[in-house]
Coordinates of C-alpha atoms and ligand atoms in Angstrom, one line a residue:
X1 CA 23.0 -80.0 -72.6
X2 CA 23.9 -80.8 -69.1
X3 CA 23.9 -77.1 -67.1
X4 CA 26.9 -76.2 -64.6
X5 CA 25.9 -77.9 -61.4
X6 CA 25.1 -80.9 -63.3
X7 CA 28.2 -80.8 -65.1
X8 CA 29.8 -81.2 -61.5
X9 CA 27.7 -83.9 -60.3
X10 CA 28.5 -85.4 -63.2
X11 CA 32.3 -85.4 -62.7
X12 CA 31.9 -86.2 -58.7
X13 CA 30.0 -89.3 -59.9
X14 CA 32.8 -90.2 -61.8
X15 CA 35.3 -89.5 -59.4
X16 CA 32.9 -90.9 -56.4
X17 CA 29.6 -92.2 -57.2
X18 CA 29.3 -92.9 -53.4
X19 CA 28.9 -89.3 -52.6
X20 CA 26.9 -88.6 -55.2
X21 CA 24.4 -91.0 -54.0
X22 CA 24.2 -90.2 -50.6
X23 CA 23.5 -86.1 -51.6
X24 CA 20.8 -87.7 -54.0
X25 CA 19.0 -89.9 -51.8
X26 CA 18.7 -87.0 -49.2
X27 CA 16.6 -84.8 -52.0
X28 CA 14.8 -88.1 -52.9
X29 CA 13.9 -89.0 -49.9
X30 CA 12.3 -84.9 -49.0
X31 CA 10.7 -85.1 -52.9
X32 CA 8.8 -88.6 -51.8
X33 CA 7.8 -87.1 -48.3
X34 CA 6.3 -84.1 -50.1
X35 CA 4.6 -86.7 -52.9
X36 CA 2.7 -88.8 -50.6
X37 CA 1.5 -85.8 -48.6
X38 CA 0.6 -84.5 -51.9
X39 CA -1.6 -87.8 -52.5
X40 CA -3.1 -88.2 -49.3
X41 CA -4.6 -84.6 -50.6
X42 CA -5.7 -85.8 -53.5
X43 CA -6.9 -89.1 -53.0
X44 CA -10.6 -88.5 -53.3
X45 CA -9.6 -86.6 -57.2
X46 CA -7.5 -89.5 -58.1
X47 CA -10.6 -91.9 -58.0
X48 CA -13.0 -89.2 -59.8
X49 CA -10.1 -89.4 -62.2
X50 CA -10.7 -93.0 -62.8
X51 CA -14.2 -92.4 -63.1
X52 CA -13.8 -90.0 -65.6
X53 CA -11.9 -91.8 -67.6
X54 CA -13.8 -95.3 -67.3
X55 CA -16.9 -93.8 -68.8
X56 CA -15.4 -93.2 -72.5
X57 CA -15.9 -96.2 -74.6
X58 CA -11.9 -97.4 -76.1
X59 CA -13.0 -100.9 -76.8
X60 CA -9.8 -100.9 -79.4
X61 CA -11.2 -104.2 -81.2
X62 CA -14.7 -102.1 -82.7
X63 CA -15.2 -100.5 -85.9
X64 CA -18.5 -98.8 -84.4
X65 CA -18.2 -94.9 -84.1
X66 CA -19.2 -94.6 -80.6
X67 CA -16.0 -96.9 -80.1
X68 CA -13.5 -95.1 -82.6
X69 CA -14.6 -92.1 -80.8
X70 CA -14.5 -93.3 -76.8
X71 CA -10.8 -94.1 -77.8
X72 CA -10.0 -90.4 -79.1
X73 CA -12.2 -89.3 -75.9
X74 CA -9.6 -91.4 -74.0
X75 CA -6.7 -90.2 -75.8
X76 CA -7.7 -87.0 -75.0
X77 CA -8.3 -87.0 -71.6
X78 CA -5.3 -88.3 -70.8
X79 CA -3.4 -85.7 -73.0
X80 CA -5.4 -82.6 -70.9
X81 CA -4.5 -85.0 -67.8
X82 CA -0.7 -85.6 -68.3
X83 CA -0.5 -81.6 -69.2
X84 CA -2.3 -80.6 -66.4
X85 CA 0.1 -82.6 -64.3
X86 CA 3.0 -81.1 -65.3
X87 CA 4.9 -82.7 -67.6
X88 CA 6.2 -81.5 -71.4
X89 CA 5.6 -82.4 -75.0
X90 CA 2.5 -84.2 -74.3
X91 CA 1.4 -85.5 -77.8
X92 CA -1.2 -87.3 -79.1
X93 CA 0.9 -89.3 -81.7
X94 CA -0.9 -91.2 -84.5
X95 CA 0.3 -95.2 -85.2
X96 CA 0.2 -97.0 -88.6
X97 CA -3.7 -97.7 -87.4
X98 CA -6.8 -95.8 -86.3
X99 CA -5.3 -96.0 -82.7
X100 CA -3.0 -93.1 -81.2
X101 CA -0.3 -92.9 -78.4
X102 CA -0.4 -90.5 -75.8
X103 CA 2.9 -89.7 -75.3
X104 CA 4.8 -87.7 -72.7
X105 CA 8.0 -86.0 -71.5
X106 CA 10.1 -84.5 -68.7
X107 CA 13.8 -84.7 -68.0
X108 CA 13.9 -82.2 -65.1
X109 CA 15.7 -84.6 -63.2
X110 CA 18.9 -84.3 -64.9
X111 CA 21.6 -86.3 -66.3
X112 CA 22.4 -88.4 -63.4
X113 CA 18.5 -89.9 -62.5
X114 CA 17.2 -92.8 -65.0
X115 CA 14.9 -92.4 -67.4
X116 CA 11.8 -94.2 -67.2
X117 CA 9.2 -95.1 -69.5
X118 CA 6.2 -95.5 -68.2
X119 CA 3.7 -97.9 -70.1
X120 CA 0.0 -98.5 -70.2
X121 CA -2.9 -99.1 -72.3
X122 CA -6.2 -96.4 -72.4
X123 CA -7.6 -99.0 -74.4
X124 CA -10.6 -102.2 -73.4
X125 CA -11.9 -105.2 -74.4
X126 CA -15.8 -105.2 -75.3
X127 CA -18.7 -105.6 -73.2
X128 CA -20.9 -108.0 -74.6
X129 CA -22.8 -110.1 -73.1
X130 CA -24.3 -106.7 -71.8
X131 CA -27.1 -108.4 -70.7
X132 CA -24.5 -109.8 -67.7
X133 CA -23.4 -106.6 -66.7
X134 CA -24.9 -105.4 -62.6
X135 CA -24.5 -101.6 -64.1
X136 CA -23.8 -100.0 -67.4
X137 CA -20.1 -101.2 -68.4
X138 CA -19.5 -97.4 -69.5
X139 CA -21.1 -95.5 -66.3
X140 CA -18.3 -96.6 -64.0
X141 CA -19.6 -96.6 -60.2
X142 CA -18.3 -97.3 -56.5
X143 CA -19.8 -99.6 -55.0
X144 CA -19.4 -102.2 -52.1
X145 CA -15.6 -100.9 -51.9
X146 CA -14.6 -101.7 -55.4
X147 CA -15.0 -99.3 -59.0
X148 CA -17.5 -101.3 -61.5
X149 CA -17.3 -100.6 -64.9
X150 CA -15.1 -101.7 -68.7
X151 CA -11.6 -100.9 -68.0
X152 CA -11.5 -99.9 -64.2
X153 CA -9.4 -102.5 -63.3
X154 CA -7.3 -103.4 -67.3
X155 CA -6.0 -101.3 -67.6
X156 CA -7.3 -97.3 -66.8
X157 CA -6.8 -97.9 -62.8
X158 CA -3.0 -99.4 -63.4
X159 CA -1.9 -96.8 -65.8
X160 CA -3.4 -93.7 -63.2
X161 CA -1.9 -95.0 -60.4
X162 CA 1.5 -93.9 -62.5
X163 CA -0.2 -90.8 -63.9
X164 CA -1.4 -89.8 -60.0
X165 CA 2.5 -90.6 -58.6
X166 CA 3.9 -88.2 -61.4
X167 CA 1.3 -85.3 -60.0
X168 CA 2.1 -86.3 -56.5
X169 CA 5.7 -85.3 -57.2
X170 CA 5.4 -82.5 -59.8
X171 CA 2.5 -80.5 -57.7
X172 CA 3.9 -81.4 -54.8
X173 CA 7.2 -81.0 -54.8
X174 CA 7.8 -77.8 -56.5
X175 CA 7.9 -79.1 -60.0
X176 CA 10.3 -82.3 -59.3
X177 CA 11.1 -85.8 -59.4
X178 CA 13.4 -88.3 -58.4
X179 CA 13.5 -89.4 -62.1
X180 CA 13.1 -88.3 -65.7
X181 CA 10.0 -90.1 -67.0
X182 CA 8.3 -90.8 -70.7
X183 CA 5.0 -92.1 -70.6
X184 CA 3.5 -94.3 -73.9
X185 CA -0.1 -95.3 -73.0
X186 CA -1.2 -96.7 -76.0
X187 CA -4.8 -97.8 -77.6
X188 CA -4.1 -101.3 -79.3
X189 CA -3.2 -103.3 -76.1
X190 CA -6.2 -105.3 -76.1
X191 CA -6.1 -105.9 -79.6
X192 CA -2.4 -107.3 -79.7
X193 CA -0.4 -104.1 -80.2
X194 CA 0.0 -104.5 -83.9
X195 CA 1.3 -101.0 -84.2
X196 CA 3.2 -100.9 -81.7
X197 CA 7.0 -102.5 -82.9
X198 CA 6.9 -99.7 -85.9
X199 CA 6.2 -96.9 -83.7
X200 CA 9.1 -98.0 -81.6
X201 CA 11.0 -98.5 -84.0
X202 CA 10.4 -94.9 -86.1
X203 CA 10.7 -92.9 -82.5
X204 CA 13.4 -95.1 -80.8
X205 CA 16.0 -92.3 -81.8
X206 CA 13.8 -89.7 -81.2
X207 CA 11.1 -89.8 -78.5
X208 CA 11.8 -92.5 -77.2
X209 CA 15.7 -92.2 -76.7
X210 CA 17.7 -92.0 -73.7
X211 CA 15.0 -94.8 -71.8
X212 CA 16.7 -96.5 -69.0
X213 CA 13.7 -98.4 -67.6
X214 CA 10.3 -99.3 -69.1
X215 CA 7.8 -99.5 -66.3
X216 CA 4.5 -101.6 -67.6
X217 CA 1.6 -100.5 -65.0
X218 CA -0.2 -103.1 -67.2
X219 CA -0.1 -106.4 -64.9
X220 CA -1.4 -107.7 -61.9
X221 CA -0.3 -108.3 -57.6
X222 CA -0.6 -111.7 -56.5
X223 CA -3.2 -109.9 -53.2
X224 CA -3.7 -107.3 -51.7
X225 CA -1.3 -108.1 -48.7
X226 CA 1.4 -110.2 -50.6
X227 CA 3.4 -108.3 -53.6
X228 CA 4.8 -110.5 -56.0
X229 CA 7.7 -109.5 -59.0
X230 CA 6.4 -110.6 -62.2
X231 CA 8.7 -112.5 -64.5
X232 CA 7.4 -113.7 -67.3
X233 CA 3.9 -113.4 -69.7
X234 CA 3.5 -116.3 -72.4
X235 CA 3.2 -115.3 -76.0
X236 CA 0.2 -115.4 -78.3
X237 CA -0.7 -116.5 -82.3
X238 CA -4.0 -116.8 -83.2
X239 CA -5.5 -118.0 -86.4
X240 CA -8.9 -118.3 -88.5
X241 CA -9.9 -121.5 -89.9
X242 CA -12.2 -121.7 -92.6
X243 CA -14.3 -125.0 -94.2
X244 CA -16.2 -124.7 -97.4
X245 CA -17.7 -127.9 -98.5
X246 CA -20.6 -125.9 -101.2
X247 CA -21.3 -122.8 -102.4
X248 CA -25.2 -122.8 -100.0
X249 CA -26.3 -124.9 -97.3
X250 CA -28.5 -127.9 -98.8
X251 CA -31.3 -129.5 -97.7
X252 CA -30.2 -132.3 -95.2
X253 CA -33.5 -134.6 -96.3
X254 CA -32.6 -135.0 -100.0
X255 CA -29.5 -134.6 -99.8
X256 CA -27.7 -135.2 -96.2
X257 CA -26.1 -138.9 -95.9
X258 CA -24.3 -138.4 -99.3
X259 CA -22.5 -135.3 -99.3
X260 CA -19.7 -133.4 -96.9
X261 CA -21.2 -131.5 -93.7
X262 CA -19.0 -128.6 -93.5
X263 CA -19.6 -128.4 -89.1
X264 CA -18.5 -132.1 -88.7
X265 CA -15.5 -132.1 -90.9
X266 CA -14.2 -129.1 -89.0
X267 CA -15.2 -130.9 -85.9
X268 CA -13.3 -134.0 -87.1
X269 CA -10.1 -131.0 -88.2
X270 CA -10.1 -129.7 -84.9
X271 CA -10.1 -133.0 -82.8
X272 CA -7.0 -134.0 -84.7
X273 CA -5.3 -130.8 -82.7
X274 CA -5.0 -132.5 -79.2
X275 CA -4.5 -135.9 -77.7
X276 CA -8.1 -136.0 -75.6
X277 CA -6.3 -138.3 -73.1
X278 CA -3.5 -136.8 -72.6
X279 CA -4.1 -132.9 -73.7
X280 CA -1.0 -132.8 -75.2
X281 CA -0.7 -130.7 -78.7
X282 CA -0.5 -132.9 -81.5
X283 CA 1.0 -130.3 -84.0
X284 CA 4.4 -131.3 -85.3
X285 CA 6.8 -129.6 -83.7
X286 CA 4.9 -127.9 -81.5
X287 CA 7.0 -128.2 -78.3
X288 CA 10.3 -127.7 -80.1
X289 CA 12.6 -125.8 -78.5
X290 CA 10.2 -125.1 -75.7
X291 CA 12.5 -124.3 -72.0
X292 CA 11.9 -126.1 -69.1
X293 CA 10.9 -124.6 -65.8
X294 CA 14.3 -124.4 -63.5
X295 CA 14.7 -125.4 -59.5
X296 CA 14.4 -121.7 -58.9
X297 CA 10.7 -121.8 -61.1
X298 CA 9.7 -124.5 -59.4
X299 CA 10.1 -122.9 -56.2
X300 CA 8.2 -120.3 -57.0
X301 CA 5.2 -122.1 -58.1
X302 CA 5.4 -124.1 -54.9
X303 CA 5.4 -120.5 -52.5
X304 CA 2.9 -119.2 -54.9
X305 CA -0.4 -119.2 -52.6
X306 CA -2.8 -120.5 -55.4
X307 CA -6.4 -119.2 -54.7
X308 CA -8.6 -122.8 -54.9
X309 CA -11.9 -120.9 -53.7
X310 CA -11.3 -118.1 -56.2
X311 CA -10.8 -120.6 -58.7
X312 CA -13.7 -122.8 -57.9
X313 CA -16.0 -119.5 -57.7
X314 CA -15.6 -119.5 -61.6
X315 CA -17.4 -122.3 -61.4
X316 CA -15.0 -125.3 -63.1
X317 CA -15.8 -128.6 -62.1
X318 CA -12.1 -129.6 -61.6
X319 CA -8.7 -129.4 -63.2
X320 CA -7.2 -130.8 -66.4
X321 CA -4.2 -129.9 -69.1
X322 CA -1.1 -131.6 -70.2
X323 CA -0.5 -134.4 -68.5
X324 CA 2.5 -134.5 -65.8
X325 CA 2.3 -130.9 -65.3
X326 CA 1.0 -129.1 -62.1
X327 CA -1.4 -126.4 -62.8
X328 CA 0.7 -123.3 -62.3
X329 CA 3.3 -124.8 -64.8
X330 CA 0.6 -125.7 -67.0
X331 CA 0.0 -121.6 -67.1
X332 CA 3.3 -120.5 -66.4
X333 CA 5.6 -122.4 -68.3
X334 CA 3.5 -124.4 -71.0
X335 CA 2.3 -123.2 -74.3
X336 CA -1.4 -123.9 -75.5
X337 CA -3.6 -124.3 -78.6
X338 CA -7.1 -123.6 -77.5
X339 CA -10.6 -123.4 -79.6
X340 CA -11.6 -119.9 -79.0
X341 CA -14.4 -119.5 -81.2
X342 CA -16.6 -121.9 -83.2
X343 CA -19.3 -121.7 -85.7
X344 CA -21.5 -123.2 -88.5
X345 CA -25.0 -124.5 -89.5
X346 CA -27.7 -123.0 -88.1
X347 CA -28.1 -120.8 -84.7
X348 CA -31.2 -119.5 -84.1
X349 CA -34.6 -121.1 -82.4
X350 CA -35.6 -123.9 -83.1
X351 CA -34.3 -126.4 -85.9
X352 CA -33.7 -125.7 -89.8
X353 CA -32.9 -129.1 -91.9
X354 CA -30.1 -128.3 -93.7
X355 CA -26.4 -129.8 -94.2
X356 CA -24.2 -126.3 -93.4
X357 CA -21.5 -126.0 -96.2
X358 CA -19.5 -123.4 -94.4
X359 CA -17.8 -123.8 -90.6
X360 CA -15.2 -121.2 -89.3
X361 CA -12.9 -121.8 -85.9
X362 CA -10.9 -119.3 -84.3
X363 CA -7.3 -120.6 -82.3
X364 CA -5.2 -118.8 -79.9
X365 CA -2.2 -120.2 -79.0
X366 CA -0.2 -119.0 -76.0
X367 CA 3.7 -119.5 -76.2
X368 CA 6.2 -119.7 -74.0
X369 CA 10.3 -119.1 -74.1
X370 CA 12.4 -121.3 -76.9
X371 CA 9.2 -120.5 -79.0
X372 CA 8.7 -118.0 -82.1
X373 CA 5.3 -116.8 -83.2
X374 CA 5.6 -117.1 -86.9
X375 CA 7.3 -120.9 -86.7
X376 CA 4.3 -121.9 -84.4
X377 CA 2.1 -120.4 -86.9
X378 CA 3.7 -122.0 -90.0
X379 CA 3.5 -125.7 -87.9
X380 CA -0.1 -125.2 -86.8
X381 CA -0.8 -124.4 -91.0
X382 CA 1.1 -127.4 -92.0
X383 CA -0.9 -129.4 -89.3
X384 CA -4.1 -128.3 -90.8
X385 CA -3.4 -129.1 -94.4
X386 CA -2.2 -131.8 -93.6
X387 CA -5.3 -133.3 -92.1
X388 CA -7.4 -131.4 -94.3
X389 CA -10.8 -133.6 -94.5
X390 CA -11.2 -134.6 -97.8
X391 CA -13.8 -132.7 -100.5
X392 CA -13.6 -129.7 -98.5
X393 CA -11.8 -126.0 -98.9
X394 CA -9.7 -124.7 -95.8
X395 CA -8.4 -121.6 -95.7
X396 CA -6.3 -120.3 -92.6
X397 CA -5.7 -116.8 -91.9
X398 CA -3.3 -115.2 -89.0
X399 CA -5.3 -112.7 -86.8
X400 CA -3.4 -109.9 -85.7
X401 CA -2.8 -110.9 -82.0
X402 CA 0.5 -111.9 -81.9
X403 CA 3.1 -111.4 -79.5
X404 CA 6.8 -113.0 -78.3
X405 CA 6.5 -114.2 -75.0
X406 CA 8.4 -112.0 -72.4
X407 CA 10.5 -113.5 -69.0
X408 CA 13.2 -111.2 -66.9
X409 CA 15.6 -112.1 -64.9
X410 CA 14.5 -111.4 -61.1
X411 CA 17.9 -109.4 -60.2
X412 CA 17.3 -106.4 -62.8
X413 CA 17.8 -103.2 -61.5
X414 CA 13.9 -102.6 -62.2
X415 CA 12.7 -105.9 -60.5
X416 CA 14.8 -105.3 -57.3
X417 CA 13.3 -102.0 -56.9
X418 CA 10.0 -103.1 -57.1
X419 CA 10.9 -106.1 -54.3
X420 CA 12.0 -103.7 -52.5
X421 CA 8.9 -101.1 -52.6
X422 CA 6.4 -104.0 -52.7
X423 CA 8.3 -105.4 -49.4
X424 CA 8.2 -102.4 -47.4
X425 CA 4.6 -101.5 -48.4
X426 CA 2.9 -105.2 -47.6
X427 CA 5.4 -105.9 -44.9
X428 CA 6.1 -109.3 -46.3
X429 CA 9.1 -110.1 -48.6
X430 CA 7.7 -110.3 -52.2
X431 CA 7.7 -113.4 -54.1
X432 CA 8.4 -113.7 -58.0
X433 CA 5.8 -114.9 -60.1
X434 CA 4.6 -114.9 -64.1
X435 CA 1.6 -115.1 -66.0
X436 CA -0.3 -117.1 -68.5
X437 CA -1.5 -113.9 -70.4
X438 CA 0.0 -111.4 -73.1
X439 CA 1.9 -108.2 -73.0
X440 CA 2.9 -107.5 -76.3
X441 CA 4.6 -104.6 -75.5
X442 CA 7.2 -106.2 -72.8
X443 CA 8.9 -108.0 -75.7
X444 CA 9.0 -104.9 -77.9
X445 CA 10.7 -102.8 -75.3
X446 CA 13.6 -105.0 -75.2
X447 CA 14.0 -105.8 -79.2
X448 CA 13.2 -102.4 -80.5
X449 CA 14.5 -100.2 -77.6
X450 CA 17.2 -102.3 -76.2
X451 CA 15.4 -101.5 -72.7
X452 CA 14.7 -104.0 -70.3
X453 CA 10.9 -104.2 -68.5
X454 CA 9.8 -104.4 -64.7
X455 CA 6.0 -105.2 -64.6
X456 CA 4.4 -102.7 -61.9
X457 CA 0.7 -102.7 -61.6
X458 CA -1.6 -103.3 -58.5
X459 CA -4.9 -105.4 -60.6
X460 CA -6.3 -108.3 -58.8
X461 CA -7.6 -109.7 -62.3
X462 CA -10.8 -109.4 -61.0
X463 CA -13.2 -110.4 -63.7
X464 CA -11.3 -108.4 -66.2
X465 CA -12.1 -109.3 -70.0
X466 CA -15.5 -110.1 -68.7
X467 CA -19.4 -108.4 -67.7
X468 CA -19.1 -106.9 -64.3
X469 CA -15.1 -105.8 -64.0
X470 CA -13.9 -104.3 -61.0
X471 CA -11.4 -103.0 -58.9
X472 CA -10.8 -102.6 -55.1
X473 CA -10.5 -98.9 -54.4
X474 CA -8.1 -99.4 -51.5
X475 CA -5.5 -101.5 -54.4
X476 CA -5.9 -98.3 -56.3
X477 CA -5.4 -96.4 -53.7
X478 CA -2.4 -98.1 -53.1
X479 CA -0.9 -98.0 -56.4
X480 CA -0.5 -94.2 -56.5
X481 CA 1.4 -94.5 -53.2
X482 CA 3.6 -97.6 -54.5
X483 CA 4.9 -95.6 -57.7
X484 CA 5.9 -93.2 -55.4
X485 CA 7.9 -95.0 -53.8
X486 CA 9.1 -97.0 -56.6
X487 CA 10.3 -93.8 -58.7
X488 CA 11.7 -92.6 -55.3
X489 CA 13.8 -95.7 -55.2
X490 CA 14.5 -95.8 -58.9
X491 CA 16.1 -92.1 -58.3
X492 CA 18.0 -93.3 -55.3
X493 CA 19.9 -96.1 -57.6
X494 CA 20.6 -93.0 -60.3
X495 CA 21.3 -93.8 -64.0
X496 CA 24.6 -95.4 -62.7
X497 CA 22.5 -98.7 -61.7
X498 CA 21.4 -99.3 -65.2
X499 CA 24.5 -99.3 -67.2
X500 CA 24.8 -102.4 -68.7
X501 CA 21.4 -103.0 -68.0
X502 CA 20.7 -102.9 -71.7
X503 CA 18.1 -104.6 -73.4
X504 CA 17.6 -106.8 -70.0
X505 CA 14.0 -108.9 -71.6
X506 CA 15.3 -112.5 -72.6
X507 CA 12.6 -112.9 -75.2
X508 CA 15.3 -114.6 -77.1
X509 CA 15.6 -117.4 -74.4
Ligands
LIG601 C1 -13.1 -124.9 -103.6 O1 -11.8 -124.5 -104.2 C2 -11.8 -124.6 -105.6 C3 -10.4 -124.4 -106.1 O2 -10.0 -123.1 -105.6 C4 -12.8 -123.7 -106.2 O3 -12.9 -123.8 -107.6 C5 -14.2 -124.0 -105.7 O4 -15.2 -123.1 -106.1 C6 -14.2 -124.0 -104.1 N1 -15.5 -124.5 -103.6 C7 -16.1 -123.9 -102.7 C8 -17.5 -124.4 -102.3 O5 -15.7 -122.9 -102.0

């Protein structure tokens, strides 16, 4: 229920939204001044705060209790955290699976500021091989000017950098904001969000009403001096293929030569999956429907300043993929079918004589706009039948990571505010960008909340999914400062600048 004075701003906006947003960019502009002197303040807590909450162990994808219970530790601290920052109704809310949502309210900005939803994930991917790792993946350190440790950088440093601009504003400023503001930090991220479309969709009219704008701090900058707008993640399907050709492995001197060997007819199922000249996917049907890159893509790729050293440091011996595509579109704008996991026969030291009768692969596929996760998986089955090898059993399973790919327009209210924050803050105009990799939850926003998605997030990728992650303290420095500003310029626009904004995430395209 709107009080008096907003009952008047509310009928000057309608009579003359000018005004309106003149008076309101005078408070937000005080309200950010207070904010970042707030941060400067706090600075040296915000990065014991990421500390802190790098050292519980959320790998989402283990069933081991240390794991179920670094996620609760997780969830937890960032319940006492968003409480202690100021905001209401702070709940740890469970989902269909072992993995809860730390939810969060506060609407003191009244009826005429957006509402933004604020997004990350609390939960990581797992540490093995642990032997890699410089420290202990779960006693996060400083060192050399970055944090080391699971999660610093994907996605515990993103989603605080939100978390530390909310405090800025509601410590510093007398308990306000330039916006309203949910948060939804979930646990499954790294696991494919599987939970995450039906807790939407049960809270859509509920908690999660009223949403304006989701904010993802789950994402990455293209450097640390040039911002970059992102506009589009790929999709994901992934799938389990199993090969029986007996019930036990069999001695491969009496018997090998004259019956099925379960590793090479899955190596022979496999190779059937991609032309080896020209990389293209063989599945049927594959590239249906698939949209090409426009001028205005290309011309991003060609602006984008593609790191070769940084590339080359992983240690690739050259690049390869479809043929006739550069290697930006190749990750940008062209879906994959990759091997990610392979095994059969024997493993251990040394050699064991046997003919294996079981192999298993594991596929991820990453899509991009025009395709549709379940048609992809249904061709890649029929592909496999098809050139099932003959006298063996296949079975194929879907694995739950599974996600629509996500683009946006670059004009959205969301994305220009973001240009604009990124351009004043690295004194270079931003440019527009997407990624190869998976946000499930970008996609979701749009089809179960009708909300459309600006990707915020300050991670240089560094070595994320992989031994020795890190972070550079001055981007996280710079990410508290840069949602500052960013919800400072959000409440400038008011909830006026989003009406028709609606459901703004072409996931459809
Ligand atoms: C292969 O499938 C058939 C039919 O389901 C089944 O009878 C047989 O036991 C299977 N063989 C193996 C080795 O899994």
């Amino acid at each position: 229920m709107a009080g008096r004075a907003d009952l008047f701003l509310l009928l000057l906006a309608l009579a003359s939204p000018a005004l309106v947003a003149v008076a309101a960019s005078k408070d937000v502009n005080a309200l950010q001044a207070s904010a970042l002197a707030y941060r400067e303040g706090a600075l040296e807590r915000f990065r014991q705060d990421l500390l802190e909450l790098a050292s519980k162990p959320s790998i989402s994808s283990s069933s081991a209790p240390e794991h179920q219970q670094g996620i609760l530790a997780a969830a937890e601290w960032l319940r006492l955290k968003l409480e202690s920052v100021g905001l209401v109704g702070v709940e740890v809310l469970p989902t269909e699976g072992p993995h809860p949502v730390v939810y969060a309210s506060w609407d003191g900005a009244g009826p005429l500021a957006p509402t933004i939803l604020v997004y990350g994930h609390y939960d990581v991917q797992p540490v093995d091989p642990l032997g890699l790792w410089e420290s202990p993946p779960f006693e996060p350190s400083v060192r050399d000017g970055h944090f080391h440790g699971r999660g610093v950088d994907d996605d515990k440093g993103g989603l605080l950098g939100a978390v530390h601009a909310v405090e800025s504003y509601l410590k510093g400023s007398e308990g306000a904001a330039p916006v309203n503001l949910k948060f939804l930090l979930e646990g499954q991220e790294e696991i494919g969000s599987p939970n995450l479309a039906p807790f939407l969709a049960k809270h859509k009219r509920g908690l999660l009403s009223g949403v304006d704008l989701a904010l993802s701090a789950d994402g990455s900058q293209i450097s640390e001096d040039q911002g970059g707008v992102n506009t589009g993640f790929r999709g994901a399907v992934a799938l389990q293929v199993d090969l029986r050709t007996a019930h036990t492995d069999i001695h491969s001197g009496s018997r090998g030569g004259s019956i099925e060997n379960a590793a090479h007819a899955l190596v022979q199922l496999l190779a059937t999956l991609r032309d080896p000249k020209t990389k293209r996917i063989l599945v049927e049907g594959f590239y249906d429907g698939v949209v090409e890159p426009t001028d205005e893509d290309r011309a991003d790729m060609e602006k984008y300043p593609f790191d070769h050293d940084a590339e080359m440091a992983l240690g690739i011996m050259g690049f390869t993929g479809e043929e006739g595509r550069t290697t930006l579109e190749r990750r940008w704008h062209r879906p994959t079918l990759e091997i990610v996991g392979l095994g059969s026969g024997f493993q251990g030291d040394g050699i064991k004589t046997i003919v294996p009768s079981a192999s298993s692969a594991k596929l991820a596929s990453r899509l991009v706009p025009g395709q549709r996760p379940a048609d992809v998986v249904e061709k890649i089955k029929a592909h496999l039948e098809k050139h099932k090898p003959p006298l063996t059993n296949l079975s194929v399973s879907v694995l739950g990571f599974r996600a629509d790919p996500w683009t946006s327009p670059r004009d959205t209210p969301g994305n220009l505010a973001a240009a604009s924050v990124l351009r004043e803050l690295m004194g270079r105009e931003p440019l527009h960008f997407r990624e190869g990799a998976t946000v499930p939850a970008l996609a979701y926003f749009s089809e179960h909340l009708g909300v459309p998605a600006t990707v915020f997030a300050f991670s240089l990728g560094d070595r994320i999914h992989a031994p020795n992650e890190r972070l550079k303290v001055s981007m996280f420095d710079k990410s508290s400062q840069a949602w500052i500003r960013l919800l400072a310029e959000l409440g400038r626009g008011g909830r006026a600048a989003f009406s028709g904004a609606g459901g703004g995430g072409h996931s459809e395209l």
